[in-house]
mmCIF file of C-alpha atoms and ligand atoms in Angstrom:
data_model
loop_
_atom_site.group_PDB
_atom_site.id
_atom_site.type_symbol
_atom_site.label_atom_id
_atom_site.label_comp_id
_atom_site.label_asym_id
_atom_site.label_seq_id
_atom_site.Cartn_x
_atom_site.Cartn_y
_atom_site.Cartn_z
ATOM 1 C CA MET A 17 105.441 95.451 116.716
ATOM 2 C CA ASN A 18 102.055 96.232 115.161
ATOM 3 C CA ALA A 19 100.718 94.018 112.389
ATOM 4 C CA PRO A 20 101.997 95.459 109.099
ATOM 5 C CA ALA A 21 99.670 97.210 106.651
ATOM 6 C CA TYR A 22 98.383 94.704 104.094
ATOM 7 C CA PHE A 23 99.506 95.362 100.514
ATOM 8 C CA ASP A 24 99.056 91.857 99.112
ATOM 9 C CA TYR A 25 95.424 91.678 97.970
ATOM 10 C CA ALA A 26 96.536 89.988 94.743
ATOM 11 C CA ALA A 27 97.745 87.005 96.798
ATOM 12 C CA THR A 28 94.509 86.723 98.749
ATOM 13 C CA THR A 29 91.870 88.883 100.380
ATOM 14 C CA PRO A 30 90.379 88.664 103.861
ATOM 15 C CA VAL A 31 86.854 87.277 103.995
ATOM 16 C CA ASP A 32 84.308 90.038 104.454
ATOM 17 C CA PRO A 33 82.561 89.574 107.841
ATOM 18 C CA ARG A 34 79.161 89.521 106.104
ATOM 19 C CA VAL A 35 80.396 86.626 103.962
ATOM 20 C CA ALA A 36 81.672 84.734 106.998
ATOM 21 C CA ALA A 37 78.264 85.104 108.676
ATOM 22 C CA ALA A 38 76.457 83.615 105.661
ATOM 23 C CA MET A 39 78.919 80.704 105.555
ATOM 24 C CA SER A 40 78.486 79.799 109.201
ATOM 25 C CA GLU A 41 74.758 79.315 108.586
ATOM 26 C CA CYS A 42 75.621 76.239 106.531
ATOM 27 C CA LEU A 43 77.708 74.260 108.985
ATOM 28 C CA THR A 44 75.818 73.357 112.128
ATOM 29 C CA ARG A 45 72.786 71.250 113.074
ATOM 30 C CA GLU A 46 70.565 74.364 113.099
ATOM 31 C CA GLY A 47 71.703 75.459 109.657
ATOM 32 C CA SER A 48 71.731 74.152 106.051
ATOM 33 C CA PHE A 49 74.276 71.416 106.747
ATOM 34 C CA GLY A 50 72.647 68.811 104.481
ATOM 35 C CA ASN A 51 74.115 67.121 101.452
ATOM 36 C CA PRO A 52 72.657 68.972 98.452
ATOM 37 C CA SER A 53 72.355 65.649 96.602
ATOM 38 C CA SER A 54 69.997 64.229 99.266
ATOM 39 C CA LEU A 55 66.331 64.351 98.389
ATOM 40 C CA HIS A 56 64.933 64.974 101.872
ATOM 41 C CA TYR A 57 64.265 68.289 103.594
ATOM 42 C CA TYR A 58 67.890 68.846 104.692
ATOM 43 C CA GLY A 59 69.221 68.077 101.252
ATOM 44 C CA ARG A 60 66.700 70.330 99.546
ATOM 45 C CA SER A 61 67.493 73.190 101.926
ATOM 46 C CA ALA A 62 71.217 72.851 101.121
ATOM 47 C CA ARG A 63 70.485 72.561 97.400
ATOM 48 C CA GLU A 64 68.514 75.807 97.498
ATOM 49 C CA ARG A 65 71.494 77.543 99.107
ATOM 50 C CA VAL A 66 73.826 76.159 96.450
ATOM 51 C CA GLU A 67 71.614 77.332 93.604
ATOM 52 C CA GLN A 68 71.217 80.768 95.155
ATOM 53 C CA GLY A 69 75.004 80.987 95.434
ATOM 54 C CA ARG A 70 75.382 79.914 91.824
ATOM 55 C CA ALA A 71 72.920 82.618 90.723
ATOM 56 C CA GLU A 72 74.857 85.278 92.672
ATOM 57 C CA VAL A 73 78.194 84.227 91.186
ATOM 58 C CA ALA A 74 76.662 84.220 87.697
ATOM 59 C CA ALA A 75 75.090 87.643 88.249
ATOM 60 C CA LEU A 76 78.447 89.285 89.061
ATOM 61 C CA THR A 77 79.865 88.066 85.760
ATOM 62 C CA ARG A 78 76.596 88.460 83.812
ATOM 63 C CA GLY A 79 76.688 84.832 82.814
ATOM 64 C CA ARG A 80 74.088 82.073 82.922
ATOM 65 C CA SER A 81 74.137 80.048 86.111
ATOM 66 C CA THR A 82 73.596 76.886 84.052
ATOM 67 C CA ASP A 83 76.993 77.458 82.402
ATOM 68 C CA LEU A 84 78.836 77.566 85.722
ATOM 69 C CA THR A 85 80.650 74.655 87.375
ATOM 70 C CA PHE A 86 82.027 74.942 90.909
ATOM 71 C CA THR A 87 85.604 73.815 91.525
ATOM 72 C CA SER A 88 88.101 74.118 94.379
ATOM 73 C CA GLY A 89 89.563 77.354 92.967
ATOM 74 C CA ALA A 90 91.089 78.904 89.880
ATOM 75 C CA THR A 91 93.945 76.379 89.876
ATOM 76 C CA GLU A 92 91.464 73.552 89.393
ATOM 77 C CA SER A 93 89.345 75.567 86.945
ATOM 78 C CA ASN A 94 92.447 76.259 84.844
ATOM 79 C CA ASN A 95 93.506 72.608 84.924
ATOM 80 C CA LEU A 96 90.023 71.424 84.019
ATOM 81 C CA ALA A 97 89.733 73.945 81.188
ATOM 82 C CA VAL A 98 93.158 73.339 79.665
ATOM 83 C CA LEU A 99 93.543 69.582 80.168
ATOM 84 C CA GLY A 100 89.850 68.822 79.707
ATOM 85 C CA THR A 101 89.501 70.731 76.442
ATOM 86 C CA ALA A 102 92.792 69.605 74.899
ATOM 87 C CA ARG A 103 92.402 65.928 75.807
ATOM 88 C CA ALA A 104 88.859 65.844 74.451
ATOM 89 C CA ALA A 105 90.046 67.397 71.167
ATOM 90 C CA GLY A 106 93.230 65.313 70.918
ATOM 91 C CA LYS A 107 91.999 63.376 67.893
ATOM 92 C CA ARG A 108 91.311 66.563 65.916
ATOM 93 C CA GLY A 109 94.519 68.393 66.760
ATOM 94 C CA ARG A 110 97.273 68.534 69.316
ATOM 95 C CA HIS A 111 98.373 72.161 69.432
ATOM 96 C CA VAL A 112 97.639 74.616 72.252
ATOM 97 C CA ILE A 113 98.504 78.314 72.570
ATOM 98 C CA THR A 114 99.151 80.141 75.819
ATOM 99 C CA SER A 115 101.544 82.886 76.953
ATOM 100 C CA ARG A 116 104.740 83.191 78.976
ATOM 101 C CA ILE A 117 103.046 85.327 81.617
ATOM 102 C CA GLU A 118 100.273 82.941 82.646
ATOM 103 C CA HIS A 119 99.753 81.694 86.176
ATOM 104 C CA LYS A 120 101.571 78.458 87.033
ATOM 105 C CA SER A 121 98.272 76.575 87.049
ATOM 106 C CA VAL A 122 97.972 77.184 83.294
ATOM 107 C CA LEU A 123 101.675 76.822 82.500
ATOM 108 C CA ASP A 124 102.095 73.565 84.411
ATOM 109 C CA ALA A 125 98.914 72.130 82.867
ATOM 110 C CA CYS A 126 100.419 72.972 79.458
ATOM 111 C CA ARG A 127 103.678 71.237 80.457
ATOM 112 C CA GLN A 128 101.588 68.181 81.282
ATOM 113 C CA LEU A 129 99.994 68.351 77.813
ATOM 114 C CA GLU A 130 103.488 68.406 76.292
ATOM 115 C CA GLN A 131 104.198 65.192 78.211
ATOM 116 C CA GLU A 132 101.088 63.763 76.546
ATOM 117 C CA GLY A 133 102.328 64.634 73.073
ATOM 118 C CA PHE A 134 100.778 68.061 72.516
ATOM 119 C CA ALA A 135 102.738 70.989 71.097
ATOM 120 C CA VAL A 136 102.382 74.236 73.051
ATOM 121 C CA SER A 137 103.199 77.753 71.830
ATOM 122 C CA TYR A 138 104.095 80.161 74.659
ATOM 123 C CA LEU A 139 103.433 83.658 73.315
ATOM 124 C CA LYS A 140 105.871 86.399 74.279
ATOM 125 C CA PRO A 141 104.196 89.636 75.366
ATOM 126 C CA GLU A 142 105.366 93.093 74.329
ATOM 127 C CA ARG A 143 107.472 94.973 76.887
ATOM 128 C CA ASP A 144 104.288 96.489 78.324
ATOM 129 C CA GLY A 145 102.848 93.022 79.032
ATOM 130 C CA LEU A 146 100.234 93.047 76.260
ATOM 131 C CA ILE A 147 100.000 90.161 73.803
ATOM 132 C CA ALA A 148 100.080 91.649 70.301
ATOM 133 C CA ALA A 149 97.359 90.534 67.895
ATOM 134 C CA ALA A 150 100.023 89.687 65.308
ATOM 135 C CA THR A 151 101.792 87.404 67.800
ATOM 136 C CA LEU A 152 98.598 85.438 68.318
ATOM 137 C CA GLU A 153 97.751 85.342 64.605
ATOM 138 C CA ALA A 154 101.194 83.985 63.785
ATOM 139 C CA ALA A 155 100.832 81.157 66.309
ATOM 140 C CA LEU A 156 97.360 79.901 65.281
ATOM 141 C CA ARG A 157 97.595 76.655 63.291
ATOM 142 C CA PRO A 158 95.074 74.375 61.602
ATOM 143 C CA ASP A 159 95.588 71.854 64.434
ATOM 144 C CA THR A 160 95.196 74.403 67.285
ATOM 145 C CA VAL A 161 92.504 73.147 69.656
ATOM 146 C CA LEU A 162 92.703 75.735 72.445
ATOM 147 C CA VAL A 163 93.991 79.224 73.239
ATOM 148 C CA SER A 164 94.399 79.979 76.956
ATOM 149 C CA LEU A 165 95.254 83.571 77.906
ATOM 150 C CA MET A 166 94.705 85.421 81.146
ATOM 151 C CA HIS A 167 92.580 88.554 81.526
ATOM 152 C CA ALA A 168 94.542 90.372 84.280
ATOM 153 C CA ASN A 169 98.072 89.376 85.190
ATOM 154 C CA ASN A 170 98.637 88.688 88.883
ATOM 155 C CA GLU A 171 102.143 90.187 89.049
ATOM 156 C CA ILE A 172 101.900 93.331 86.944
ATOM 157 C CA GLY A 173 98.122 93.865 86.707
ATOM 158 C CA VAL A 174 98.037 94.276 82.918
ATOM 159 C CA LEU A 175 94.642 93.618 81.314
ATOM 160 C CA GLN A 176 94.602 91.883 77.933
ATOM 161 C CA ASP A 177 92.144 92.901 75.219
ATOM 162 C CA ILE A 178 90.130 89.697 75.481
ATOM 163 C CA PRO A 179 87.255 90.634 73.099
ATOM 164 C CA SER A 180 89.731 91.167 70.267
ATOM 165 C CA ILE A 181 91.657 87.986 71.130
ATOM 166 C CA ALA A 182 88.366 86.044 71.235
ATOM 167 C CA ALA A 183 87.353 87.364 67.819
ATOM 168 C CA ARG A 184 90.671 86.205 66.332
ATOM 169 C CA CYS A 185 90.327 82.750 67.879
ATOM 170 C CA HIS A 186 86.737 82.339 66.762
ATOM 171 C CA ALA A 187 87.568 83.401 63.206
ATOM 172 C CA ARG A 188 89.797 80.303 63.153
ATOM 173 C CA GLY A 189 87.262 78.104 64.953
ATOM 174 C CA VAL A 190 89.406 77.812 68.092
ATOM 175 C CA PRO A 191 87.899 78.041 71.598
ATOM 176 C CA LEU A 192 89.363 80.574 74.065
ATOM 177 C CA HIS A 193 89.902 79.937 77.769
ATOM 178 C CA VAL A 194 90.451 82.979 79.993
ATOM 179 C CA ASP A 195 91.943 82.929 83.485
ATOM 180 C CA ALA A 196 89.995 85.781 85.064
ATOM 181 C CA ALA A 197 91.096 85.178 88.676
ATOM 182 C CA GLN A 198 92.538 88.708 88.909
ATOM 183 C CA SER A 199 89.839 90.552 86.985
ATOM 184 C CA VAL A 200 86.515 89.290 88.369
ATOM 185 C CA GLY A 201 85.715 91.609 91.265
ATOM 186 C CA LYS A 202 88.385 94.110 90.141
ATOM 187 C CA VAL A 203 86.851 95.427 86.917
ATOM 188 C CA GLU A 204 83.442 94.834 85.327
ATOM 189 C CA VAL A 205 83.542 91.365 83.799
ATOM 190 C CA ASP A 206 80.771 90.289 81.423
ATOM 191 C CA VAL A 207 81.506 86.775 80.169
ATOM 192 C CA GLY A 208 79.368 87.226 77.094
ATOM 193 C CA ALA A 209 80.968 90.526 76.105
ATOM 194 C CA LEU A 210 84.472 89.119 76.648
ATOM 195 C CA GLY A 211 83.696 86.290 74.241
ATOM 196 C CA ALA A 212 85.469 83.625 76.316
ATOM 197 C CA ASP A 213 84.323 80.044 75.764
ATOM 198 C CA LEU A 214 85.726 79.038 79.138
ATOM 199 C CA LEU A 215 86.470 81.387 82.041
ATOM 200 C CA SER A 216 88.112 80.620 85.411
ATOM 201 C CA PHE A 217 87.909 82.589 88.626
ATOM 202 C CA THR A 218 88.098 82.151 92.375
ATOM 203 C CA ALA A 219 86.394 83.398 95.556
ATOM 204 C CA HIS A 220 89.435 84.236 97.691
ATOM 205 C CA LYS A 221 90.562 87.078 95.437
ATOM 206 C CA LEU A 222 87.226 88.862 95.949
ATOM 207 C CA TYR A 223 86.698 88.663 99.731
ATOM 208 C CA GLY A 224 85.256 85.154 99.681
ATOM 209 C CA PRO A 225 86.741 81.985 101.181
ATOM 210 C CA LYS A 226 89.719 80.021 99.889
ATOM 211 C CA GLY A 227 89.042 76.639 98.327
ATOM 212 C CA ILE A 228 86.135 77.507 96.026
ATOM 213 C CA GLY A 229 86.209 78.674 92.439
ATOM 214 C CA ALA A 230 84.241 78.435 89.241
ATOM 215 C CA LEU A 231 84.620 77.553 85.601
ATOM 216 C CA TYR A 232 82.249 78.993 83.020
ATOM 217 C CA LEU A 233 81.695 76.864 79.967
ATOM 218 C CA THR A 234 79.546 77.598 76.978
ATOM 219 C CA PRO A 235 77.143 74.689 76.310
ATOM 220 C CA GLN A 236 79.253 73.799 73.261
ATOM 221 C CA GLN A 237 82.449 73.514 75.346
ATOM 222 C CA ARG A 238 80.662 71.610 78.078
ATOM 223 C CA VAL A 239 79.794 68.683 75.817
ATOM 224 C CA SER A 240 83.393 68.420 74.661
ATOM 225 C CA LEU A 241 85.183 68.601 77.999
ATOM 226 C CA GLN A 242 86.886 65.631 79.583
ATOM 227 C CA PRO A 243 86.561 65.715 83.392
ATOM 228 C CA LEU A 244 89.574 65.378 85.686
ATOM 229 C CA LEU A 245 87.644 63.577 88.441
ATOM 230 C CA PHE A 246 85.248 60.642 88.323
ATOM 231 C CA GLY A 247 82.866 59.349 90.891
ATOM 232 C CA GLY A 248 79.490 61.052 91.010
ATOM 233 C CA GLY A 249 76.992 63.012 89.045
ATOM 234 C CA GLN A 250 77.521 66.389 90.733
ATOM 235 C CA GLU A 251 77.995 69.418 88.498
ATOM 236 C CA ARG A 252 76.574 67.286 85.686
ATOM 237 C CA GLY A 253 79.474 64.880 85.937
ATOM 238 C CA LEU A 254 82.090 67.531 85.169
ATOM 239 C CA ARG A 255 83.229 67.916 88.754
ATOM 240 C CA PRO A 256 81.945 65.122 90.988
ATOM 241 C CA GLY A 257 82.139 65.253 94.772
ATOM 242 C CA THR A 258 79.814 66.475 97.519
ATOM 243 C CA LEU A 259 79.228 70.180 96.983
ATOM 244 C CA PRO A 260 80.811 72.353 99.729
ATOM 245 C CA VAL A 261 77.665 74.280 100.623
ATOM 246 C CA HIS A 262 79.305 76.761 103.006
ATOM 247 C CA GLN A 263 82.024 77.560 100.457
ATOM 248 C CA ILE A 264 79.517 78.094 97.663
ATOM 249 C CA VAL A 265 77.341 80.260 99.911
ATOM 250 C CA GLY A 266 80.450 82.296 100.813
ATOM 251 C CA PHE A 267 81.402 82.673 97.153
ATOM 252 C CA GLY A 268 77.843 83.768 96.321
ATOM 253 C CA ALA A 269 77.690 86.253 99.209
ATOM 254 C CA ALA A 270 81.064 87.717 98.204
ATOM 255 C CA CYS A 271 79.864 88.139 94.620
ATOM 256 C CA ALA A 272 76.543 89.673 95.689
ATOM 257 C CA LEU A 273 78.433 92.197 97.837
ATOM 258 C CA MET A 274 80.885 92.895 95.050
ATOM 259 C CA ARG A 275 78.090 93.771 92.655
ATOM 260 C CA ILE A 276 77.114 96.552 95.042
ATOM 261 C CA GLU A 277 80.648 97.637 96.017
ATOM 262 C CA LEU A 278 82.553 97.443 92.718
ATOM 263 C CA PRO A 279 81.287 100.683 91.082
ATOM 264 C CA THR A 280 82.614 102.757 94.021
ATOM 265 C CA GLU A 281 85.395 100.438 95.158
ATOM 266 C CA ALA A 282 87.242 100.195 91.833
ATOM 267 C CA PRO A 283 87.706 103.970 91.308
ATOM 268 C CA ARG A 284 88.683 104.403 94.978
ATOM 269 C CA ILE A 285 91.366 101.711 94.692
ATOM 270 C CA GLU A 286 92.532 103.207 91.411
ATOM 271 C CA ARG A 287 93.019 106.599 93.088
ATOM 272 C CA LEU A 288 95.047 104.938 95.850
ATOM 273 C CA ARG A 289 97.230 103.142 93.301
ATOM 274 C CA LEU A 290 97.861 106.396 91.419
ATOM 275 C CA ARG A 291 98.755 108.084 94.696
ATOM 276 C CA LEU A 292 101.160 105.253 95.520
ATOM 277 C CA TRP A 293 102.752 105.464 92.084
ATOM 278 C CA ARG A 294 103.089 109.265 92.316
ATOM 279 C CA GLY A 295 104.901 108.837 95.612
ATOM 280 C CA LEU A 296 107.194 106.019 94.486
ATOM 281 C CA SER A 297 107.989 107.538 91.096
ATOM 282 C CA SER A 298 109.414 110.611 92.798
ATOM 283 C CA LEU A 299 112.318 108.381 93.816
ATOM 284 C CA GLU A 300 115.146 108.064 91.314
ATOM 285 C CA ASP A 301 115.315 105.110 88.907
ATOM 286 C CA VAL A 302 111.967 103.574 89.709
ATOM 287 C CA ILE A 303 110.284 101.804 86.789
ATOM 288 C CA LEU A 304 106.599 100.957 86.415
ATOM 289 C CA ASN A 305 106.125 97.416 85.139
ATOM 290 C CA GLY A 306 103.346 96.852 82.633
ATOM 291 C CA HIS A 307 101.167 99.063 80.468
ATOM 292 C CA PRO A 308 100.379 102.391 82.196
ATOM 293 C CA SER A 309 96.611 102.325 81.664
ATOM 294 C CA GLU A 310 95.513 98.851 80.442
ATOM 295 C CA ARG A 311 95.463 97.435 83.937
ATOM 296 C CA VAL A 312 93.367 96.522 86.963
ATOM 297 C CA PRO A 313 93.032 99.234 89.621
ATOM 298 C CA GLY A 314 94.792 97.502 92.510
ATOM 299 C CA ILE A 315 98.143 96.122 91.330
ATOM 300 C CA LEU A 316 101.325 98.184 91.124
ATOM 301 C CA SER A 317 104.594 96.500 90.217
ATOM 302 C CA VAL A 318 107.732 98.617 90.381
ATOM 303 C CA SER A 319 111.403 97.879 89.857
ATOM 304 C CA VAL A 320 113.895 99.921 91.832
ATOM 305 C CA ALA A 321 117.094 99.880 89.805
ATOM 306 C CA GLY A 322 120.210 98.997 91.725
ATOM 307 C CA ILE A 323 118.477 97.655 94.799
ATOM 308 C CA GLU A 324 117.862 94.046 95.644
ATOM 309 C CA GLY A 325 114.187 93.381 96.333
ATOM 310 C CA GLU A 326 114.901 90.967 99.172
ATOM 311 C CA SER A 327 116.976 93.554 101.098
ATOM 312 C CA LEU A 328 114.309 96.142 100.438
ATOM 313 C CA LEU A 329 111.599 93.792 101.714
ATOM 314 C CA ALA A 330 113.647 92.948 104.799
ATOM 315 C CA GLY A 331 113.738 96.628 105.740
ATOM 316 C CA LEU A 332 110.046 97.157 105.057
ATOM 317 C CA GLN A 333 108.584 95.326 108.048
ATOM 318 C CA GLU A 334 105.664 97.742 108.336
ATOM 319 C CA VAL A 335 104.164 96.783 104.959
ATOM 320 C CA ALA A 336 103.155 93.283 103.858
ATOM 321 C CA ILE A 337 104.119 93.150 100.163
ATOM 322 C CA SER A 338 105.611 90.606 97.751
ATOM 323 C CA THR A 339 108.587 90.688 95.454
ATOM 324 C CA ALA A 340 106.570 89.296 92.552
ATOM 325 C CA SER A 341 103.711 86.846 93.070
ATOM 326 C CA ALA A 342 102.977 84.915 96.227
ATOM 327 C CA CYS A 343 103.718 81.654 94.396
ATOM 328 C CA SER A 344 107.121 82.594 93.005
ATOM 329 C CA SER A 345 108.299 84.356 96.169
ATOM 330 C CA GLY A 346 107.612 81.170 98.156
ATOM 331 C CA SER A 347 109.729 79.067 95.839
ATOM 332 C CA GLY A 348 112.586 81.551 95.545
ATOM 333 C CA GLU A 349 112.345 81.258 91.743
ATOM 334 C CA ALA A 350 112.816 84.366 89.650
ATOM 335 C CA SER A 351 109.586 85.715 88.202
ATOM 336 C CA HIS A 352 108.803 84.212 84.791
ATOM 337 C CA VAL A 353 106.495 87.166 84.133
ATOM 338 C CA LEU A 354 109.179 89.826 84.531
ATOM 339 C CA ALA A 355 111.599 87.711 82.517
ATOM 340 C CA ALA A 356 109.025 87.564 79.706
ATOM 341 C CA LEU A 357 108.836 91.377 79.696
ATOM 342 C CA GLY A 358 112.553 91.428 78.950
ATOM 343 C CA HIS A 359 113.803 92.346 82.443
ATOM 344 C CA ASP A 360 117.283 91.090 83.197
ATOM 345 C CA ALA A 361 117.893 89.065 86.364
ATOM 346 C CA GLU A 362 119.036 92.148 88.268
ATOM 347 C CA LEU A 363 115.949 94.212 87.513
ATOM 348 C CA THR A 364 113.727 91.202 88.251
ATOM 349 C CA GLN A 365 115.402 90.906 91.661
ATOM 350 C CA SER A 366 114.657 94.540 92.404
ATOM 351 C CA THR A 367 110.901 94.327 91.864
ATOM 352 C CA LEU A 368 108.145 94.915 94.393
ATOM 353 C CA ARG A 369 104.454 94.184 93.902
ATOM 354 C CA PHE A 370 102.004 96.296 95.861
ATOM 355 C CA SER A 371 98.382 95.271 95.670
ATOM 356 C CA LEU A 372 95.557 97.312 97.110
ATOM 357 C CA GLY A 373 92.012 96.355 97.989
ATOM 358 C CA ARG A 374 88.786 97.005 99.853
ATOM 359 C CA PHE A 375 90.417 97.764 103.183
ATOM 360 C CA SER A 376 93.356 99.837 101.903
ATOM 361 C CA THR A 377 93.503 103.442 103.116
ATOM 362 C CA GLU A 378 95.227 106.677 102.142
ATOM 363 C CA PRO A 379 97.286 106.846 105.375
ATOM 364 C CA GLU A 380 98.532 103.291 104.676
ATOM 365 C CA VAL A 381 99.592 104.331 101.190
ATOM 366 C CA ASP A 382 101.382 107.419 102.482
ATOM 367 C CA ALA A 383 103.149 105.395 105.160
ATOM 368 C CA ALA A 384 104.248 102.839 102.544
ATOM 369 C CA ILE A 385 105.679 105.581 100.325
ATOM 370 C CA ALA A 386 107.622 107.014 103.278
ATOM 371 C CA ALA A 387 108.926 103.570 104.267
ATOM 372 C CA VAL A 388 110.074 102.713 100.727
ATOM 373 C CA ARG A 389 111.753 106.109 100.401
ATOM 374 C CA ARG A 390 113.564 105.605 103.719
ATOM 375 C CA GLU A 391 114.801 102.108 102.787
ATOM 376 C CA VAL A 392 115.790 102.992 99.231
ATOM 377 C CA GLU A 393 117.778 105.986 100.438
ATOM 378 C CA ARG A 394 119.411 103.911 103.173
ATOM 379 C CA LEU A 395 120.345 101.055 100.807
ATOM 380 C CA ARG A 396 121.612 103.434 98.140
ATOM 381 C CA ALA A 397 123.739 105.221 100.725
ATOM 382 C CA VAL A 398 125.480 101.991 101.789
ATOM 383 C CA ALA A 399 125.786 100.595 98.223
ATOM 384 C CA PRO A 400 129.331 100.479 96.832
HETATM 385 C C1 PLP B 529 95.223 83.239 92.415
HETATM 386 C C2 PLP B 529 95.290 82.926 90.970
HETATM 387 C C3 PLP B 529 95.056 81.624 90.502
HETATM 388 C C4 PLP B 529 94.850 80.458 91.432
HETATM 389 O O1 PLP B 529 93.645 80.546 92.138
HETATM 390 P P1 PLP B 529 93.397 79.589 93.403
HETATM 391 O O2 PLP B 529 91.951 79.770 93.682
HETATM 392 O O3 PLP B 529 94.279 80.117 94.476
HETATM 393 O O4 PLP B 529 93.725 78.212 93.003
HETATM 394 C C5 PLP B 529 95.076 81.407 89.144
HETATM 395 N N1 PLP B 529 95.310 82.413 88.283
HETATM 396 C C6 PLP B 529 95.567 83.667 88.695
HETATM 397 C C7 PLP B 529 95.809 84.734 87.691
HETATM 398 C C8 PLP B 529 95.559 83.962 90.053
HETATM 399 O O5 PLP B 529 95.816 85.212 90.449
#
């Protein structure tokens, strides 16, 4: 059997060959293999590569490279932002706000804060996945020390109105952390314009390597952040450990490429998603999950009423898709995101997430539509 068409770009993306080439220049004796903290020639050469990478990552998000800290990925960035900000502010207040549709790396960090005596409000989105301004306003308290809300959701692709959320937080003097792992490289992201005080993202969702991410921090947040790791002065003490030069170079190269590609790539992917939705929605009882237009171009989540997602997936060997997110499908847990939208267990079970990206093509989309149609018709024919 041929390798299936890839429809899971929201789980991870392949590394662009140009990115891989830049990374391999930082591994061997001939390349920039040095420790960027060393003061000799090899160290300085590696340090230059790191700072060039940092500048490229900052340029994609129109931020200042001095506000950027490298981490091992968005999971670590989210943990550092949520735990680090709340713990540092624990004497002033012990209340944190997040939502029910966040990534596990935010939700589980919030659970940890509850263990440490913090109160956490988990905002319920509207049925379209958007967090209503009134819901946020009602949750803000005098002792709130952090709001953490994602930009784009990884299961349904809905984009929150971050500038308006930021304005509401700032009016109450509360910092805002944004998990932008699914929006950086998918839509134009300008950290300043978003108004986030902290912003997390990761290389492997934008054709860079796994295991490298970033956290933006305004200078004000930086001074009041408690690190998670101790042991060296790297990243100004916020994230000690020898800097992974090849990973940072790969992240930078992926961001530099994305700056060039995004203006044409995003509308192309959007057209493919609309084509996919047109095809799937011609089937009976297919529901689009999430707001119809406030969304990233590449993610399409659909529920097929009356059909179990697992049986549907089993019949769809020619397309690599997920039922919900990569994380929840691995664990067999029902999606907390779909549950938060008000889906019952049955509808949640019948959900498929298609995600499209740089290497997706029209013939792949058409083949996926035909395959889903075939399987849905087959399963409906045998259903009692
Ligand atoms: C992928 C993802 C993460 C985790 O990023 P890693 O770099 O894999 O740790 C966090 N949040 C969202 C929304 C994601 O999609």
